[in-house]
XYZ file of C-alpha atoms in Angstrom:
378
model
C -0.112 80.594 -2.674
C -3.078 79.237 -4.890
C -0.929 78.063 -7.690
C 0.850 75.858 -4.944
C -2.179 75.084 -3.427
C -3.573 73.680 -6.809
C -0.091 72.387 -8.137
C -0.197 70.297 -4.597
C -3.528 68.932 -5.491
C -3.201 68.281 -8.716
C -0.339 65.679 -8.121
C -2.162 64.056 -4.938
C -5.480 63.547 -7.930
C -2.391 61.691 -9.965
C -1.066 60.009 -7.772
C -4.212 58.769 -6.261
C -5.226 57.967 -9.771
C -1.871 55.609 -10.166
C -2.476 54.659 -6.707
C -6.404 52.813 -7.725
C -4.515 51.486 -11.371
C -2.318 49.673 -9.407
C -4.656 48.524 -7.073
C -7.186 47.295 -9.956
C -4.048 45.496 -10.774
C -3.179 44.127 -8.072
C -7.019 42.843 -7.544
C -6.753 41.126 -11.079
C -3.610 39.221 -10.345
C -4.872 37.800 -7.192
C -7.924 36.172 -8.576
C -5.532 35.148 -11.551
C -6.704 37.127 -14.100
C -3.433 37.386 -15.336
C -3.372 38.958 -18.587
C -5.810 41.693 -17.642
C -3.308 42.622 -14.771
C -0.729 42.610 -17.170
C -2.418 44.991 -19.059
C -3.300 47.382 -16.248
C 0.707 47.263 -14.781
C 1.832 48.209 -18.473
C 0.042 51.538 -17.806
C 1.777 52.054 -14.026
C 5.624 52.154 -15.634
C 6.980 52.130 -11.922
C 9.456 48.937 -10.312
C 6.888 47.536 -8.545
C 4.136 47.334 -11.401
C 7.831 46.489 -14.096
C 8.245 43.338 -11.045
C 4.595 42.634 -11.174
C 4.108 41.945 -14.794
C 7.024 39.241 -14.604
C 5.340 37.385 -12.388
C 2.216 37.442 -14.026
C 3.734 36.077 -17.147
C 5.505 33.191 -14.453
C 2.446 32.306 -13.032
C 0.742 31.657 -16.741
C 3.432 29.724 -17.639
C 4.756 31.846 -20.538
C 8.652 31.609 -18.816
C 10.197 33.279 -22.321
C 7.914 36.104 -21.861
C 8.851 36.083 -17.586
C 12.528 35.818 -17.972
C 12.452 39.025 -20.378
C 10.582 40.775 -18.128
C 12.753 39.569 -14.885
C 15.380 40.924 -17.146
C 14.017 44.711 -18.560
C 13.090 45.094 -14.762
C 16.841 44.527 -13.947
C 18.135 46.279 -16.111
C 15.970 49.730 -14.865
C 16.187 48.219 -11.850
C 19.825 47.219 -10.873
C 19.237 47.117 -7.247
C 15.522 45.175 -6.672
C 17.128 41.969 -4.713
C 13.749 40.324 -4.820
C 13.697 40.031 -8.966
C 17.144 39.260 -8.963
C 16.124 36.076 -6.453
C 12.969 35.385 -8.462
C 14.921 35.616 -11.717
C 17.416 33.328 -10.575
C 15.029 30.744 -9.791
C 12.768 30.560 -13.214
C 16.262 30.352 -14.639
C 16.954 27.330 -12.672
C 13.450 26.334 -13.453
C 13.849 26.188 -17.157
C 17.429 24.814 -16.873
C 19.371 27.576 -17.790
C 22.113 27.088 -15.162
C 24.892 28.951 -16.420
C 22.884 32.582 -15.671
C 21.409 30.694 -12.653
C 25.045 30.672 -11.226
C 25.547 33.909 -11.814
C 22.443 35.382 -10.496
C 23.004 33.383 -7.130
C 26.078 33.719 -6.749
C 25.748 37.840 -7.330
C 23.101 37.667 -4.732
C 25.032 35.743 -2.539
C 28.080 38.502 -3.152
C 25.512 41.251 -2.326
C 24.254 39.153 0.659
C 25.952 35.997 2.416
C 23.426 35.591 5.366
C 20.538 34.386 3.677
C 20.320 30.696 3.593
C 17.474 30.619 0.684
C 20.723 31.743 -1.792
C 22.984 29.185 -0.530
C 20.105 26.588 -0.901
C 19.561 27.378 -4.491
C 23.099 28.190 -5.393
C 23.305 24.448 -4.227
C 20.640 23.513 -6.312
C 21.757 24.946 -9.518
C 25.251 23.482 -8.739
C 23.711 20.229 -8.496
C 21.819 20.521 -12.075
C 24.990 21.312 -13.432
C 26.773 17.932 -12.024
C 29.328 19.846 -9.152
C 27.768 17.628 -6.382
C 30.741 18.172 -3.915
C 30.452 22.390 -4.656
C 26.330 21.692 -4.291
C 27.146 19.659 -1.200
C 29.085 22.832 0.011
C 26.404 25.269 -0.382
C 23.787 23.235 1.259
C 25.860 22.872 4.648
C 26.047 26.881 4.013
C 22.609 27.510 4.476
C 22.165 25.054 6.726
C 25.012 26.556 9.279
C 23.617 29.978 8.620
C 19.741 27.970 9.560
C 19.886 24.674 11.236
C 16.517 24.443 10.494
C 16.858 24.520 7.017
C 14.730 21.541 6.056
C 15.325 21.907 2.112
C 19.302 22.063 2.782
C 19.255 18.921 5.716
C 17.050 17.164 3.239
C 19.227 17.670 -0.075
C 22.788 16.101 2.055
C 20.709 13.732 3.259
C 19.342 12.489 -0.307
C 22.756 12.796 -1.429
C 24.398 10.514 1.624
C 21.106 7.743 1.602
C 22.123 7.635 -2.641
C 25.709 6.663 -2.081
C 24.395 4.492 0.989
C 26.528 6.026 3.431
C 24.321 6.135 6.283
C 25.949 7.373 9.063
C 26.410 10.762 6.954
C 22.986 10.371 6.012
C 21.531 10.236 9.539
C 23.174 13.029 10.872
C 21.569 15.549 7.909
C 17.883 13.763 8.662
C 17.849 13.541 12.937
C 18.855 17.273 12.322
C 15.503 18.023 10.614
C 13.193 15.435 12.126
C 14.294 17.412 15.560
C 12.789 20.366 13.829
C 10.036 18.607 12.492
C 9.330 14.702 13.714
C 6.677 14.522 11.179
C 8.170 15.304 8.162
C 7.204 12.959 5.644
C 10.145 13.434 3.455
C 12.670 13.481 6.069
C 11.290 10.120 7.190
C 11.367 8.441 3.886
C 15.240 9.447 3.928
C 15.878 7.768 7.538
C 13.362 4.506 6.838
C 16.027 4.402 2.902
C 19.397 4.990 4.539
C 19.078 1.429 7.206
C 16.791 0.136 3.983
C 19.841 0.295 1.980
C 22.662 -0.530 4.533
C 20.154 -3.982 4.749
C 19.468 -3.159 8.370
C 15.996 -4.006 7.722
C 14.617 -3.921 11.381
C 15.757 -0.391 12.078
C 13.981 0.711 9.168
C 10.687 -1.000 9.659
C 9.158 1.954 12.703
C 10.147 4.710 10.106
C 8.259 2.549 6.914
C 5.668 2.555 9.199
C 5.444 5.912 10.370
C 5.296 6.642 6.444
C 2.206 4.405 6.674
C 0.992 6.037 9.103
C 1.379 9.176 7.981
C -0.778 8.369 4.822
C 2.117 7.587 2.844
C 1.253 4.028 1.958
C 2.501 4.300 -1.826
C 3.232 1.087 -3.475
C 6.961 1.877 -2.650
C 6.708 2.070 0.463
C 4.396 -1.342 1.243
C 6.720 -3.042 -0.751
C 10.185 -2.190 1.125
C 8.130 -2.616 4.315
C 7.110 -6.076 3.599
C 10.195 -6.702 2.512
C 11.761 -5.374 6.001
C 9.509 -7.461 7.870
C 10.583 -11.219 5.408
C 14.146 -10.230 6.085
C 13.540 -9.372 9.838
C 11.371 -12.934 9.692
C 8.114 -11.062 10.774
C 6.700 -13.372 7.949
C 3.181 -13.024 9.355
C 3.559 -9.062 8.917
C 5.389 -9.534 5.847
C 2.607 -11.451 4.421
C -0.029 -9.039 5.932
C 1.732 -6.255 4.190
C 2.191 -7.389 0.776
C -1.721 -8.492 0.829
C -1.779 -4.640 0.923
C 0.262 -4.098 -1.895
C -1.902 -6.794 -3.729
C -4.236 -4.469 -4.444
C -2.463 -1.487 -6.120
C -2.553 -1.953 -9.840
C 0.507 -3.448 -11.674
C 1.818 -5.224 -7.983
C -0.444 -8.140 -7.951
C 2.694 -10.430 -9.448
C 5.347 -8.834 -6.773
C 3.181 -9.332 -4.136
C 2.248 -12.871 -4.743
C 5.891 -13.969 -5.236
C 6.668 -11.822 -1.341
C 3.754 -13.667 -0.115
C 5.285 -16.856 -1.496
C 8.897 -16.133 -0.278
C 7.871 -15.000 3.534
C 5.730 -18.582 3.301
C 8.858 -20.815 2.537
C 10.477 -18.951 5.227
C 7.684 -20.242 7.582
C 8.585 -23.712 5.998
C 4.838 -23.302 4.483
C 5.960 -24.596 1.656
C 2.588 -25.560 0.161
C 1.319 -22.148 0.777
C 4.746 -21.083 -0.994
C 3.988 -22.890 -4.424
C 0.371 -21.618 -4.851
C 1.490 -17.731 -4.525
C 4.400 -18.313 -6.341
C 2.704 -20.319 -9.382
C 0.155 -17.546 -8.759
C 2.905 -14.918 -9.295
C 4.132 -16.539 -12.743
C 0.346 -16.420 -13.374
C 0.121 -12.788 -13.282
C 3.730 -11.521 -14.925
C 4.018 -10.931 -18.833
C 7.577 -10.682 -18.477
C 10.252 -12.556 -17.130
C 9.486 -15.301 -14.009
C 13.872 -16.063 -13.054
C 12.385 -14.996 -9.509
C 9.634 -17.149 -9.182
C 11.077 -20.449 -10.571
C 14.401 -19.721 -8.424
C 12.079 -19.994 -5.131
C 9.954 -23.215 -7.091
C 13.356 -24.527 -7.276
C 14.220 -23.515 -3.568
C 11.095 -24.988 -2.521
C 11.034 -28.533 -4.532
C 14.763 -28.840 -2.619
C 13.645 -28.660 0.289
C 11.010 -31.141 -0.458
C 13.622 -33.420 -1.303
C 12.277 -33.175 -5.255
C 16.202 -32.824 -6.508
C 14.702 -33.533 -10.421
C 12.075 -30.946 -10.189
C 14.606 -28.338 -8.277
C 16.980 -28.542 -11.426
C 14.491 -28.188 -13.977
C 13.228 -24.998 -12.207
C 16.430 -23.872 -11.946
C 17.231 -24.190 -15.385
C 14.172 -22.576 -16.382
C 15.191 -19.765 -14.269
C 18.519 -19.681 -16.294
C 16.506 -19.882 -19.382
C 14.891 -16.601 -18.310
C 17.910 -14.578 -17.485
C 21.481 -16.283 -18.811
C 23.145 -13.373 -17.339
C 23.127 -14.743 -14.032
C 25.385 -17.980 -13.419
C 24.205 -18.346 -9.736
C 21.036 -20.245 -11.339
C 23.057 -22.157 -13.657
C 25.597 -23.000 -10.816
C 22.237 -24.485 -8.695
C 21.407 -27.102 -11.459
C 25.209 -28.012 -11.370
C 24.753 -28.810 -7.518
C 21.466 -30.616 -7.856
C 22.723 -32.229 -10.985
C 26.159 -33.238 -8.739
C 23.412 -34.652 -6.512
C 20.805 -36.074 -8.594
C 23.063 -38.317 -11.029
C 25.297 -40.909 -9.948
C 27.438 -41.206 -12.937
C 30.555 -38.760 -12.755
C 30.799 -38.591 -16.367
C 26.856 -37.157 -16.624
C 27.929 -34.949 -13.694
C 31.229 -33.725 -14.814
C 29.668 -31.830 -18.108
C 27.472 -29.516 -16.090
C 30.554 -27.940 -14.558
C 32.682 -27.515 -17.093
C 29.638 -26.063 -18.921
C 29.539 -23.168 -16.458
C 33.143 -22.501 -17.072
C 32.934 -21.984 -20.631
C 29.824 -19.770 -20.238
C 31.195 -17.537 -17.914
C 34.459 -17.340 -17.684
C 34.415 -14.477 -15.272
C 32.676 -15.840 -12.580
C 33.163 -14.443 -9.494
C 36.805 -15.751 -7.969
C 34.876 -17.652 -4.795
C 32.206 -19.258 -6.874
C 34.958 -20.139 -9.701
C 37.062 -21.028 -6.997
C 34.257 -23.748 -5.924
C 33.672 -24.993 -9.428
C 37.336 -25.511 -9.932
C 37.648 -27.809 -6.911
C 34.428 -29.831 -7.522
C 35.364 -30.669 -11.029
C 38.702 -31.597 -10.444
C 37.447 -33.592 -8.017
C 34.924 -35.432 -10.009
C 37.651 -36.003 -12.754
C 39.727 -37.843 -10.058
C 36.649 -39.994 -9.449
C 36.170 -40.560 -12.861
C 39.933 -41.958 -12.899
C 40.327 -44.144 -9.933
C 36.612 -45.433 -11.468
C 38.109 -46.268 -14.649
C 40.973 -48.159 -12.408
C-alpha cells in the first residue's frame, strides 16, 4: 500500500512539474517572447506544447520553420483539426495553394458545417484563378452563416469588379443588415452604383465612408466626382478642395474644380483651376486642354478651341475623339472647303478603325464637303 501510495505521488510531482513547464511557456509566448517559449515547449514533447511551438515560429515570421512544425505535429498528430486549419492557412499565406486545397478541402471532408473552411477553401480557389469554384464556396459558408461578413463581402467584390450590380447588392444589403456600419461593406455598395454611373445613389454611401473616417483620397475623389455628375457643382467643388490637400492630388483636384465650374457656366473660374491644374502635372495635360478647349467654345473663341484641342491630341494620339474636335471647329472656323476638307480625311488615314458611328459621321461630312467643293468649282 506504500509503494502505491508513493508510485501515486511520484507521478502527481511529474506531472505537476510538466504542468508549471508548460505554463512558463505559455507565460513567454503571451508577452511574445517567442523563442524562449519555443525553447521551454521543446522540453514538454506533448500535442499541445508540438501545436504551440508552430505558432510561435508563425507569429515571428519564420513560416519555413512554422509550416514544418504544422507538419511534424500532423504527422504525430493525425487527428488535431485545429493545426490542420492553422496549417492550411499559413499555406495559403505563403502561396502554396496546391497543399492549401488539400488541407481545406480534407477539413471540409472531415467537417462540412463550418463556414470558416468553406470561406478559405474559397479563398485559396480564388489565388489559384477558379473564380466560379471560389464563388461556390463562398455562397457555402455563407448559407451555412448568413452572417458571414468575409464570404458576403468576397461575392460582393467579385460582382462590383465585373460591374454587375444587382448581384453585387444582394451579397452587400445581406451584410450591412448584419452590420450597417461596416466600412468595407459600404465601400462595396457606394462602387457597385459608382460603376453602373448611377452617381446619385452612390453619393449617401461615399459619404457615410466620410463619415465614418474613411476620407482616403479615393474616396473624396469619386465623391466629388458623384456630386459634378449629379450637378451638385457647389459640393463637388467643396469636395475636391478637400482632396486638394492630400499630397500628389493637388493637379486632379484643380482640373474637378475646373470641370464642376464650366458646368456652372463659370467659365472664368474654369480657366484659372484648369491652367492651375496644367501648372501642377509633370505628366501628360490631354484632360486639361480638352476642357480649355471646351471652355474657349463656348466662349465663342473657335481658333483658340482648336489649338487646345490639338494640343490635347498632341498629348495622347491614341484618342481620335480630340482630333475629331479640331476637325469640327476647323469645319467651322475656315470658310474654304478645300482648307476644311484635309482635316477629315486626315482622321481617316490615322485611324482607320474608328468607331463605326463616329466614322460613320466623318464619312458623311467629307463627302459632303467634296460636293461643295464641286458645285464651287461649277
Amino acid at each position: 500500500m506504500k509503494k502505491i501510495l508513493v508510485l501515486f505521488l511520484l507521478i502527481s510531482l511529474q506531472a505537476g512539474a510538466q504542468s508549471s513547464a508548460l505554463s512558463i511557456a505559455d507565460s513567454l509566448y503571451t508577452v511574445g517572447n517567442y523563442v524562449a517559449a519555443i525553447n521551454e515547449y521543446a522540453k514538454e514533447g506533448n500535442a499541445q506544447a508540438s501545436l504551440q511551438i508552430a505558432r510561435a515560429y508563425n507569429a515571428i515570421g519564420n513560416f519555413d520553420k512554422a509550416l514544418a512544425q504544422y507538419d511534424a505535429t500532423l504527422k504525430s498528430y493525425p487527428k488535431m483539426e485545429i493545426a490542420s486549419f492553422e496549417f492550411g492557412k499559413l499555406l495559403l499565406k505563403t502561396k502554396n495553394y496546391r497543399p492549401a486545397l488539400e488541407a481545406f478541402n480534407a477539413l471540409i471532408a472531415e467537417n462540412q458545417q463550418n463556414p470558416e473552411y468553406f470561406y478559405y477553401l474559397g479563398r485559396t480557389l480564388e489565388n489559384s484563378l477558379k473564380q466560379e469554384e471560389a464563388n461556390a464556396a463562398f455562397r457555402k459558408a455563407v448559407a451555412l452563416d448568413s452572417t458571414h461578413l468575409r464570404s458576403l463581402y468576397s461575392l460582393g467584390k467579385y460582382f462590383v469588379g465585373q460591374e454587375i450590380r444587382d448581384s453585387a447588392l444582394v451579397y452587400v444589403d445581406q451584410g450591412l443588415r448584419f452590420y450597417e456600419n461596416d466600412v468595407s461593406m459600404i465601400n462595396l455598395k457606394a462602387q457597385a452604383y459608382f460603376n453602373n454611373g448611377q452617381f446619385q445613389p452612390a453619393i449617401p454611401w461615399f459619404e457615410k465612408l466620410i463619415g465614418l473616417g474613411e476620407d482616403r483620397p479615393f474616396v473624396l475623389e469619386r465623391l466629388a466626382h458623384s456630386y459634378y455628375r449629379s450637378y451638385e457643382n457647389e459640393k463637388a467643388v467643396e469636395t475636391y478642395r478637400m482632396l486638394s490637400v492630400v499630397p500628389g492630388y493637388l493637379a486632379d483636384a484643380y482640373l474637378g474644380m475646373g470641370q464642376a465650374f464650366m458646368q456652372d457656366k463659370q467659365l472664368d473660374s474654369a480657366q484659372v483651376y484648369i491652367k492651375k491644374s496644367i501648372e501642377e502635372r509633370t505628366e501628360t495635360f490631354e484632360k486639361e486642354y480638352a476642357d480649355l478647349g471646351r471652355i474657349a467654345r463656348l466662349q465663342n473663341k473657335t481658333k483658340e478651341s482648336m489649338e487646345y484641342y490639338k494640343m490635347a491630341w498632341e498629348e495622347n494620339k491614341e484618342n481620335p475623339y480630340n482630333y475629331y474636335q479640331v476637325c469640327v471647329l476647323a469645319d467651322e472656323y475656315y470658310k474654304d472647303p478645300k482648307t476644311r476638307l484635309p482635316y477629315f480625311e486626315r482622321l481617316l488615314d490615322l485611324y482607320p478603325d474608328l468607331p463605326p458611328f463616329l466614322k460613320e459621321r466623318v464619312l458623311k461630312r467629307v463627302s459632303e464637303i467634296k460636293e461643295e467643293i464641286h458645285y464651287a468649282g461649277n
